[in-house]
Amino acid sequence: MHPAFSVLIFTVTSGAGYGLITLLVLAQLAGLPALQDRTLLLSGTGLALAMITVGLLSSTLHLANPKNAWRAFARFRTSWLSREAVFAVLFYPVALLYLFGIFRQGAELNGFFTVCGALAAGLAMVTLFSTSMIYASLRTIRQWCTPLTPLNYLALGLMSGALWLTALQALLQDKLSPALQGTALGLVLLGTVAKLIYLFWIGKPAGATIRTATGFTQASVRLLDAGHSAGTFLTDEFGYNVAADKLLRLRFAMLGLAFLLPFLLLWQGPALAMLLAALLCMAGLLMERWLFFAEARHVVRLYHGAPRT
Amino acid sequence: MAKLGLVVDLDTCVGCHGCATACKQWNTSGTIGPLSDSDPYGRDPSGAWLNRIRTYEVGDTPNSKTVNMPMSCMHCEDAACVTVCPTGASYKRKEDGIVLVDQDKCMGCNLCSWACPYGARELDPQQGTMKKCTLCVDRIYDERLPEEERKPACVITCPTKSRVFGDFDDPDSEVSKLVRERGGQQLMPELGYNPVNTYLPPRNKKAVEVYEVKPSLGKTVKQWVNKVIAR
Amino acid sequence: MNTLTTDLPCDLEPQDLIDTLAVELPEFEPRESQQTKYTTCYMCACRCGIKVTVEDNKVRYIQGNPNHPINKGVLCAKGNSGIMKQMSPAKLRTPLLRKPGTERGAGEFEEISWDRALDILEQRLAHIRATDPNKLAYFTGRDQMQALTGMWASQFGTLNWAAHGGFCSVNMAAGGLYTLGHAFWEFGDPDWANTKYFMLWGVAEDHSSNPIKLGLKTLKERGAKFVAVNPVRTGYQAIADEWIAIRPGTDAMLALSMVHVLLKHRLIDDEFLIRYTNAPQLVVNTPGQKGDGLFYRSPVSEGKASEIQVWDLNSETFADASRADIAPALFGEFTAPDGTPLRTSMSILVDKYLDDQYAPENAARECGVSAETIERLALEMAHVAFKESITLDVEWTDWAGRKQTQFIGRPVSMHAMRGISAHSNGFQTCRAIHLLQVLLGTIDCPGGHLAKPPFPKHIPPGIKPAKVSAPNTPLKSPPLGFPTCPEDLVIDGDGKPLRIDKAYSWDAPISAHGLMHMVISNAVNGDPYRIDTLMLFMANMAWNSSMNTAQTLEMLCAKEDDGEYKIPFIVCSDAFHSEMVAYSDLVLPDTTYLERYDTISMLDRPISEPHAACDSVRIPVIEPDRDVLSWQEVMIEMAGRLGFPAFTREDGSRKYEGYKDFIINFEKEPGIGFLAGYRGKEGDKSLRGEPNPRQWEAYEENEGFFEFHLAPNQRYLRHANRDYLELAKEAGWVGSTDQIVIELYSEKLQTFRLAGQGLYDGPMPTEAHHKARLQKYFDPLPFYYMPLEEQRIDRDEYPFHAVNQRPMFMYHSWDSQNAWLRQIMSQNYLFMNRVAAEKAGIEDLSWVWVESHNGRIRVQVKLMEGCNEQTVWTWNAIAKQKGAWGLSKDANEATDGFLMNHLISELLPRKGDELDRVTNSDPVTGQAAWYDLRVKITPAAAGETGTWPTFREVKPLPGAKASPQALSYATHRNVNLKRPMHDILTRGEK
Ligand SMILES: Nc1nc2c(c(=O)[nH]1)N[C@H]1C(S)=C(S)[C@@H](COP(=O)(O)OP(=O)(O)OC[C@H]3O[C@@H](n4cnc5c(=O)[nH]c(N)nc54)[C@H](O)[C@@H]3O)O[C@H]1N2
Ligand SMILES: Nc1nc2c(c(=O)[nH]1)N[C@H]1C(S)=C(S)[C@@H](COP(=O)(O)OP(=O)(O)OC[C@H]3O[C@@H](n4cnc5c(=O)[nH]c(N)nc54)[C@H](O)[C@@H]3O)O[C@H]1N2
Ligand code: SF4
Ligand code: SF4
Ligand code: SF4
Ligand code: SF4
Ligand code: SF4
Ligand SMILES: [Mo]
């Protein structure tokens, strides 16, 4: 699949934003001492909202006809993209109320604002889940059509959110909260495991071949002519090809940036290192998302001559 | 209700692209139009087409067989392209099963094209909306056209009559008969889209008897006897 | 839309359903601003009938005319893309004159008015006509108005006219017309409705594009067997039941080996041979003496012309071959009363093909087709011809006036085209295939190979090429015709060619369509002489229709020492900015096919079907938006200005106002004109009748064509069918009602051979190579010989055959300007068999050098399975010169596409002998030998990519707008289906 930059930015930043706000609310509600701090809550929520907003704005860049974007709520009942849009929009009022609550009441939120926070956290996760289901529901792309996709999206969103939260906390409070550090380390481990399982899983040969796709299962099948000599929408969108050795190098870079380095920095722990960890992770996740697209092989490629997906 | 679609005969399609350009010219001013083109006179020209012809070789030298395979929207019964569409632009008509894209509502997110296994949806490079086969809905019901012309443009034009249009729900329709008689096949049925369009596989090689002969009759004309045949 | 029906019946029939649904749909088309008009497609020479919906002078939709005899409603990819031809940015807009002082080829033009353009042309032509008319060479390309251009040339008085047939398919036309009286090509069709076994030889697309496709469908539905003989398996061959991957150039061997098998088992149609062919006719057998190989004729006696003789088995005497009441011997050796030894043609034939040379085992080695396959194919055809024959119970009268009660059909049919014709052995190969058909008795019978009116004709048609030209005087006969003996050659007393293309010279005696591919080269070399003006119509001679394109471009710009161009003046009529435009001095912009009046005439190559004589017209459907004039009008205008006798009255005033008037009123002979339909004052006469002033309107009313159905008794065996021949004579298609006797043995060829042997009473060649060629290639019976290029190169050095195929969706050079069609293909590849490539270390999609004796090109390779292992091929004419055709300079056609033409020489490969300057063509007909090409292939060095050679960029034409970077063509805004909100929200739910 062709990785559209706007979609990469969107899923990575909004994922981190949703992860951040979810963890923040949970930690605050759970009474984690570090989170009973108005400044941290304000800046954390603000950052989350900013990331989510940047992400959503970026996502509209990928629309070829954005003037109809408002119609995206129409098919809530069947479309995960529509659901994502609806949840994303529903998220805003409660998240803003929560922000308002913190602004007015600091960490000591009344019931109403607490509920808003809980709702925001819930909607954040649901939105993130919806995003992941857009991909996971596509039977045409073997590499996406798996429960591993939502698992990865959720794990990586929470992981990057945790890194941001830890970084903010460390920066604002001078002293790193071991609980946050522990959570973040745990989530990085979870993310790593989820990603490794995913990579292992998509490496297994499976799925349709050019023979099954054309129905000529008795003999070898080769494409002689695609019916066009230059590219088309289909070849641009689905025919994205990257050399195998380049993919491998990128995978290692991605694992290092998104997981290994943040993990090490987090382990060590000076405040600035936390920020670095979060930033490196974001870069790593951009690569991860790029690979998520680049390694996804749509079945229509078979009709364009690919021997298998 | 009707289940309209096409049968495509792989035994007779010569890959002429007639159906592809007939489709382009009809639909560019049709309900889904225009079908735009980018760099039409420059490098790597491309554009939105609703029907494309691909050619495959089955088997290895020297026993290969060439097969031309036109592909347009299959008007799937379980059309995920419709369920994934967030705007409601994509829809499948209850009346006849035709899958359409409402040009006024599409936001150009491409998701439906991702959901389509058959490469039947193409984004219009100038309009930014999704284009796909309409089954020529603007011909087949148009009572101002003579009845025999109320067929998809690609069907009317096909010089080998390899495309047949009809109602798959009607067991007596030509398409249903062809599917029965010729062992019609869906593409990638395992994906569960239930495509309506059906492909007739190439027929087996026609066997012809040889003239039964005795061993050679002789090497020179001298041995040949004239028959008396009036001029 | 019709009125609303509100209550829906619950048990809907599909039709009811459609009716009720229709009411919900909007009116999609703005009918009030639309009109429908009928005309004839000219995206190619198939000439399908089209129905064009026009909206505000823009084409909404072009559709096949379902009533049209050729295409019956279907259209091909090109025909369906006419909109984009009309939209082409490469359309010429106004006459152009090369700017004084600029170089030819630089493309510097000034726009001039039509008045000025016509004055310039008139002046030049008037001078030539008054001095030496042969100094005008007028050659036409893919046109369909040879009846008019040929007549114009004879009126002008130049011998130097021909259409493109000489580089196209004259081998097929001549092979048929010197054997059957009709032909493959456009003169015959398989009987699609009845044939049970169909063999297709060397055809990728043909001129009969849509009818072949319709036909293949019909026969596959009926369960007939379809065998394709072709080195490449694409297109038609893809759907063949059996694919014979023959090595190029060896088809005669395959055909004659099948003949060998049939003869070995005596599986031949004796009756057909005796009644309808010259097989029983007696041939003089006196090798080395004058008269050898000619027919034995009765002595001339008083009041009776000499007649070819046969041996009558009834009376046991010699008898006139044309008598009806005899039983001629098919085989045997006889002695004439004067002691001359005689054999029947058939005896010679049997002896020749029973020879081991043609045994399947030997043929297999040559053709790459196994001996078993050859034997089996022959016996399969014999089975179908003789065991599955069909009879039609129809009463008819034969040539001798005898009533017959049925037509016997031997349902085996064949079709062949350029895979056969584009080789230098194509004429004899074509005859070999016809021989196979004739032995099986499959000619013009039900299920066989049918003729299309005005064919069959007597063998050959009775027109002789003109030889004499004089100032201000029309030729006595047309420039092209059909020689039957050396006396008919167009040579001077010293045996030197009189025509610029050396047609009808010893180089190519039966070049019935001229040799257009030689004109530029000969004119520049002054061999046989220099010309003044080269006038080209619809021929891209600066590119894809020339052999040796790179050098042709140099030749077009070659100058004398005094600075004058070797070809002083070049005029071209084109509708588009083709490569030829830049190399012309005067460019006359034509209309497009949707903008002009035209006729597809019975005097030319009409659109007839086997059982109907048909012709058709073009009628403008779009108003031109440019300053263009159809070439038809230019021809009539020039004919008037130059005062051609046929175009002027006694007083010198013009006879015809313009083209339409000319078509209505011109009569070739009384009652016969360009259009055969709706003749007579009332428009009620067909085929022959006085001019009808309303003829165009009548055609328009009949959707642009005319169809005259033959009666059931006139439909078969027309060469010997009096009911048909009488009609044909009345219609002017044949000169007499005499039987047309199929010529398996060609005495006409033998006369040339005798001339080569020095045994002829008449013109004879003086040069050794001419003598040798006549002796070898003018065999009166078809035979196989290695194509000439192969004979003169090192076959090990150049191991691959290189051929072309027509893409079904492009017509030569002219569809790369079509925005839709070029999306299907804007780059061509060199296709190669995968196994062969692996042996040669060549990878898929790599760039390679392809080298022939004539030059080299760099191309990109694509590997495939369905290709003969010794063959490489590409799609024809995809490459373009930078800047031509309204394409950007980095267009794929210019940077990555390639022309095979650079590798093909118009002359034979050099060997340092007299043949070095002889045309690379069939030695009998002068047909250009495009597919004789042999090449070697080597990988290009790393980093060497892109096509080579490339040429200088063509300048944009004055006033040309930049081609658009995006298109969104539509004649009106789209009308969406109306949908309720509920629908929008809920669709897709289960
Ligand atoms: N779409 C389209 N239609 C056209 C044209 C066009 O440009 N485009 N051009 C028109 C013109 S001008 C012409 S002349 C006709 C030509 O029509 P075709 O006769 O169909 O011409 P080609 O495409 O040259 O096809 C030649 C075929 O012969 C095969 N071949 C080559 N060498 C041999 C051989 O030695 N033996 C055998 N058995 N086969 C061989 C090639 O693989 C190829 O398939 O088409 C006309 N129709
Ligand atoms: N290598 C190789 N070369 C070949 C062949 C091959 O098989 N291989 N095939 C050969 C054969 S068979 C043929 S017939 C030739 C064909 O070659 P050409 O006769 O050159 O055919 P085209 O390129 O189709 O068109 C000729 C010109 O007609 C112009 N034209 C188009 N429409 C109109 C119109 O309405 N009016 C006027 N006045 N001009 C118009 C076009 O712009 C173009 O410049 O190519 C030959 N060349
Ligand atoms: S073929 Fe593709 S676009 Fe058409 S209905 Fe099926 S999934 Fe949708
Ligand atoms: S591109 Fe248009 S039709 Fe397709 S899913 Fe998006 S909004 Fe729906
Ligand atoms: S049915 Fe109509 S829209 Fe669909 S492929 Fe055929 S011509 Fe195109
Ligand atoms: S028009 Fe018919 S023969 Fe041509 S590509 Fe389409 S289906 Fe095949
Ligand atoms: S075959 Fe195609 S291009 Fe040629 S006349 Fe017919 S429709 Fe036109
Ligand atoms: Mo041709």
Coordinates of N, CA and C in Angstrom, one line a residue, chain A residues 157-279:
Chain A
G157 N -0.3 3.2 20.7 CA -0.8 4.5 21.2 C -0.6 4.7 22.6
L158 N -0.9 3.7 23.4 CA -0.6 3.8 24.9 C 0.8 4.0 25.2
M159 N 1.7 3.2 24.5 CA 3.1 3.3 24.7 C 3.6 4.7 24.4
S160 N 3.3 5.3 23.3 CA 3.8 6.6 23.0 C 3.2 7.6 23.9
G161 N 1.9 7.4 24.3 CA 1.3 8.3 25.2 C 2.0 8.3 26.6
A162 N 2.4 7.1 27.0 CA 3.1 6.9 28.2 C 4.4 7.6 28.2
L163 N 5.1 7.5 27.1 CA 6.4 8.2 27.0 C 6.2 9.7 27.1
W164 N 5.2 10.2 26.5 CA 5.0 11.6 26.5 C 4.6 12.1 28.0
L165 N 3.8 11.2 28.6 CA 3.4 11.6 29.9 C 4.6 11.6 30.9
T166 N 5.4 10.5 30.7 CA 6.6 10.4 31.6 C 7.5 11.6 31.3
A167 N 7.7 12.0 30.1 CA 8.5 13.1 29.7 C 8.0 14.4 30.4
L168 N 6.7 14.6 30.2 CA 6.1 15.8 30.8 C 6.3 15.9 32.3
Q169 N 6.0 14.7 32.9 CA 6.1 14.7 34.3 C 7.5 14.9 34.8
A170 N 8.5 14.3 34.1 CA 9.9 14.5 34.5 C 10.3 15.9 34.3
L171 N 9.9 16.5 33.2 CA 10.3 17.9 32.9 C 9.7 18.9 33.9
L172 N 8.4 18.6 34.2 CA 7.7 19.6 35.1 C 8.0 19.4 36.5
Q173 N 8.3 18.2 36.9 CA 8.4 17.9 38.3 C 9.9 17.6 38.8
D174 N 10.8 17.7 37.9 CA 12.2 17.5 38.2 C 12.6 16.0 38.6
K175 N 11.6 15.3 39.2 CA 11.9 14.0 39.7 C 11.0 13.0 39.0
L176 N 11.6 12.0 38.4 CA 10.8 11.0 37.7 C 10.0 10.2 38.6
S177 N 8.7 10.0 38.2 CA 7.8 9.1 39.0 C 8.1 7.7 38.7
P178 N 8.5 6.9 39.7 CA 8.8 5.5 39.4 C 7.6 4.7 38.8
A179 N 6.4 5.1 39.3 CA 5.2 4.4 38.9 C 5.0 4.6 37.4
L180 N 5.2 5.9 37.0 CA 5.0 6.2 35.5 C 6.1 5.6 34.7
Q181 N 7.3 5.6 35.3 CA 8.4 5.0 34.6 C 8.2 3.5 34.4
G182 N 7.7 2.9 35.5 CA 7.4 1.5 35.4 C 6.3 1.2 34.3
T183 N 5.2 2.0 34.4 CA 4.1 1.8 33.4 C 4.7 2.0 32.0
A184 N 5.5 3.0 31.8 CA 6.0 3.3 30.5 C 6.8 2.1 30.0
L185 N 7.7 1.7 30.9 CA 8.6 0.6 30.6 C 7.7 -0.7 30.2
G186 N 6.7 -0.9 31.0 CA 5.8 -2.0 30.7 C 5.2 -1.9 29.4
L187 N 4.7 -0.7 29.1 CA 4.0 -0.5 27.8 C 5.0 -0.6 26.6
V188 N 6.2 -0.1 26.8 CA 7.2 -0.3 25.7 C 7.4 -1.8 25.5
L189 N 7.5 -2.5 26.6 CA 7.7 -4.0 26.4 C 6.4 -4.6 25.7
L190 N 5.3 -4.2 26.1 CA 4.1 -4.7 25.5 C 4.1 -4.3 24.0
G191 N 4.4 -3.1 23.7 CA 4.4 -2.6 22.3 C 5.4 -3.4 21.5
T192 N 6.6 -3.7 22.1 CA 7.6 -4.4 21.4 C 7.1 -5.8 21.1
V193 N 6.5 -6.4 22.1 CA 6.1 -7.8 21.9 C 5.0 -7.8 20.8
A194 N 4.0 -6.9 20.9 CA 2.9 -6.8 19.9 C 3.5 -6.7 18.5
K195 N 4.5 -5.8 18.4 CA 5.0 -5.5 17.0 C 5.8 -6.7 16.5
L196 N 6.6 -7.4 17.5 CA 7.3 -8.5 17.0 C 6.4 -9.7 16.6
I197 N 5.4 -9.9 17.3 CA 4.4 -10.9 16.9 C 3.8 -10.6 15.6
Y198 N 3.5 -9.3 15.4 CA 2.9 -8.9 14.1 C 3.9 -9.2 13.0
L199 N 5.2 -8.7 13.2 CA 6.1 -8.9 12.1 C 6.4 -10.4 11.8
F200 N 6.4 -11.2 12.9 CA 6.5 -12.6 12.7 C 5.3 -13.2 11.9
W201 N 4.1 -12.7 12.3 CA 2.9 -13.2 11.7 C 2.8 -12.9 10.2
I202 N 3.1 -11.6 9.8 CA 3.0 -11.3 8.4 C 4.1 -12.0 7.6
G203 N 5.1 -12.5 8.2 CA 6.2 -13.1 7.5 C 5.8 -14.5 7.0
K204 N 4.8 -15.1 7.6 CA 4.4 -16.4 7.2 C 3.7 -16.4 5.9
P205 N 4.1 -17.3 4.9 CA 3.4 -17.3 3.7 C 1.9 -17.8 3.8
A206 N 1.0 -17.0 3.3 CA -0.4 -17.4 3.4 C -1.2 -16.6 2.4
G207 N -2.4 -16.9 2.2 CA -3.3 -16.0 1.4 C -3.3 -16.4 -0.1
A208 N -3.9 -15.5 -0.8 CA -4.2 -15.8 -2.2 C -2.9 -15.7 -3.0
T209 N -2.9 -16.3 -4.2 CA -1.8 -16.2 -5.2 C -2.4 -15.8 -6.5
I210 N -1.5 -15.5 -7.4 CA -2.0 -15.1 -8.8 C -2.8 -16.3 -9.4
R211 N -2.5 -17.5 -9.0 CA -3.3 -18.6 -9.5 C -4.7 -18.6 -9.0
T212 N -4.8 -18.5 -7.6 CA -6.1 -18.5 -7.1 C -6.9 -17.3 -7.5
A213 N -6.2 -16.2 -7.6 CA -7.0 -14.9 -8.0 C -7.5 -15.0 -9.4
T214 N -6.8 -15.6 -10.3 CA -7.3 -15.7 -11.7 C -8.1 -16.9 -11.9
G215 N -8.0 -17.8 -11.0 CA -8.8 -19.1 -11.1 C -8.1 -20.1 -12.0
F216 N -6.9 -19.9 -12.4 CA -6.1 -20.9 -13.2 C -5.2 -21.6 -12.2
T217 N -5.7 -22.5 -11.5 CA -4.9 -23.1 -10.4 C -4.1 -24.3 -10.8
Q218 N -4.2 -24.7 -12.1 CA -3.5 -25.9 -12.5 C -2.1 -25.6 -13.0
A219 N -1.8 -24.4 -13.3 CA -0.5 -24.2 -13.9 C 0.0 -22.8 -13.4
S220 N 1.3 -22.5 -13.8 CA 1.8 -21.2 -13.5 C 1.1 -20.1 -14.2
V221 N 0.9 -19.0 -13.6 CA 0.3 -17.9 -14.2 C 1.2 -16.7 -14.2
R222 N 1.3 -16.0 -15.3 CA 2.2 -14.8 -15.4 C 1.4 -13.7 -16.1
L223 N 1.6 -12.5 -15.6 CA 1.0 -11.3 -16.3 C 1.7 -11.0 -17.5
L224 N 1.0 -10.9 -18.7 CA 1.7 -10.6 -19.9 C 1.5 -9.1 -20.1
D225 N 0.3 -8.6 -19.9 CA 0.1 -7.2 -20.1 C -1.0 -6.7 -19.2
A226 N -0.7 -5.6 -18.5 CA -1.6 -5.0 -17.5 C -2.7 -4.2 -18.2
G227 N -2.6 -3.9 -19.5 CA -3.6 -3.1 -20.1 C -3.3 -1.6 -20.1
H228 N -2.2 -1.3 -19.5 CA -1.8 0.1 -19.5 C -0.3 0.1 -19.3
S229 N 0.5 1.0 -20.0 CA 1.9 0.9 -20.0 C 2.5 1.9 -18.9
A230 N 1.7 2.9 -18.5 CA 2.2 3.7 -17.4 C 1.4 3.4 -16.2
G231 N 1.6 4.1 -15.1 CA 0.9 3.7 -13.8 C -0.6 4.1 -13.9
T232 N -1.3 3.6 -12.9 CA -2.7 4.0 -12.8 C -3.0 4.3 -11.3
F233 N -4.1 4.7 -11.0 CA -4.5 4.9 -9.6 C -4.2 3.6 -8.8
L234 N -4.6 2.5 -9.4 CA -4.4 1.2 -8.7 C -3.0 0.8 -8.5
T235 N -2.1 1.1 -9.5 CA -0.7 0.7 -9.3 C -0.1 1.7 -8.3
D236 N -0.5 3.0 -8.3 CA 0.1 3.9 -7.4 C -0.3 3.6 -6.0
E237 N -1.6 3.3 -5.8 CA -2.2 3.1 -4.5 C -1.7 1.7 -3.9
F238 N -1.8 0.7 -4.7 CA -1.6 -0.6 -4.2 C -0.3 -1.3 -4.6
G239 N 0.3 -0.7 -5.6 CA 1.5 -1.4 -6.2 C 2.8 -0.9 -5.5
Y240 N 2.7 -0.3 -4.4 CA 3.9 0.3 -3.8 C 4.9 -0.8 -3.5
N241 N 6.1 -0.6 -4.0 CA 7.1 -1.7 -3.9 C 8.4 -1.1 -3.3
V242 N 8.9 -1.8 -2.3 CA 10.2 -1.4 -1.7 C 11.0 -2.7 -1.7
A243 N 12.3 -2.5 -2.0 CA 13.2 -3.6 -2.0 C 13.3 -4.3 -0.7
A244 N 13.4 -5.7 -0.7 CA 13.3 -6.4 0.5 C 14.5 -6.0 1.5
D245 N 15.7 -5.8 1.0 CA 16.8 -5.4 1.9 C 16.5 -4.1 2.5
K246 N 15.9 -3.2 1.8 CA 15.6 -1.9 2.4 C 14.6 -2.0 3.5
L247 N 13.6 -2.9 3.2 CA 12.5 -3.1 4.2 C 13.2 -3.6 5.5
L248 N 14.1 -4.5 5.4 CA 14.7 -5.1 6.5 C 15.5 -4.1 7.3
R249 N 16.2 -3.3 6.6 CA 17.0 -2.2 7.3 C 16.0 -1.3 8.0
L250 N 15.0 -0.9 7.3 CA 14.0 0.0 8.0 C 13.4 -0.7 9.2
R251 N 13.1 -2.0 9.1 CA 12.5 -2.7 10.3 C 13.5 -2.5 11.5
F252 N 14.8 -2.7 11.3 CA 15.7 -2.7 12.4 C 15.7 -1.2 12.9
A253 N 15.8 -0.3 12.0 CA 15.8 1.1 12.4 C 14.6 1.4 13.2
M254 N 13.4 0.9 12.7 CA 12.2 1.2 13.4 C 12.2 0.6 14.8
L255 N 12.6 -0.7 14.9 CA 12.6 -1.3 16.2 C 13.6 -0.6 17.2
G256 N 14.7 -0.1 16.7 CA 15.6 0.6 17.5 C 15.0 1.9 18.0
L257 N 14.5 2.7 17.0 CA 13.9 4.0 17.3 C 12.7 4.0 18.2
A258 N 11.8 3.1 17.8 CA 10.5 3.1 18.5 C 10.5 2.4 19.8
F259 N 11.4 1.4 19.9 CA 11.3 0.6 21.1 C 12.6 0.6 21.9
L260 N 13.7 0.1 21.3 CA 14.9 -0.1 22.1 C 15.5 1.2 22.7
L261 N 15.7 2.2 21.9 CA 16.2 3.4 22.4 C 15.3 4.0 23.5
P262 N 14.0 4.2 23.2 CA 13.2 4.7 24.3 C 13.3 3.9 25.6
F263 N 13.3 2.6 25.4 CA 13.4 1.7 26.6 C 14.6 2.0 27.4
L264 N 15.8 2.1 26.7 CA 17.1 2.4 27.4 C 17.1 3.7 28.0
L265 N 16.6 4.7 27.3 CA 16.6 6.1 27.8 C 15.7 6.1 29.1
L266 N 14.6 5.4 29.0 CA 13.6 5.4 30.1 C 14.2 4.7 31.3
W267 N 14.9 3.7 31.0 CA 15.6 3.0 32.1 C 16.6 3.9 32.8
Q268 N 17.3 4.7 32.1 CA 18.4 5.5 32.7 C 17.8 6.7 33.4
G269 N 16.9 7.4 32.8 CA 16.1 8.4 33.3 C 16.3 9.8 33.6
P270 N 17.3 10.6 33.1 CA 17.2 12.0 33.4 C 16.0 12.6 32.6
A271 N 15.5 13.7 33.0 CA 14.3 14.3 32.5 C 14.4 14.5 31.0
L272 N 15.5 15.1 30.6 CA 15.7 15.4 29.1 C 15.7 14.1 28.3
A273 N 16.2 13.1 28.9 CA 16.2 11.8 28.2 C 14.8 11.3 27.9
M274 N 13.9 11.6 28.9 CA 12.5 11.2 28.7 C 11.9 11.9 27.5
L275 N 12.2 13.2 27.3 CA 11.7 13.9 26.2 C 12.3 13.3 24.9
L276 N 13.6 13.0 24.9 CA 14.3 12.4 23.8 C 13.6 11.1 23.5
A277 N 13.3 10.3 24.5 CA 12.7 9.0 24.3 C 11.4 9.2 23.6
A278 N 10.6 10.1 24.1 CA 9.3 10.3 23.4 C 9.4 10.7 22.0
L279 N 10.4 11.6 21.7 CA 10.6 12.1 20.3 C 11.1 11.0 19.4

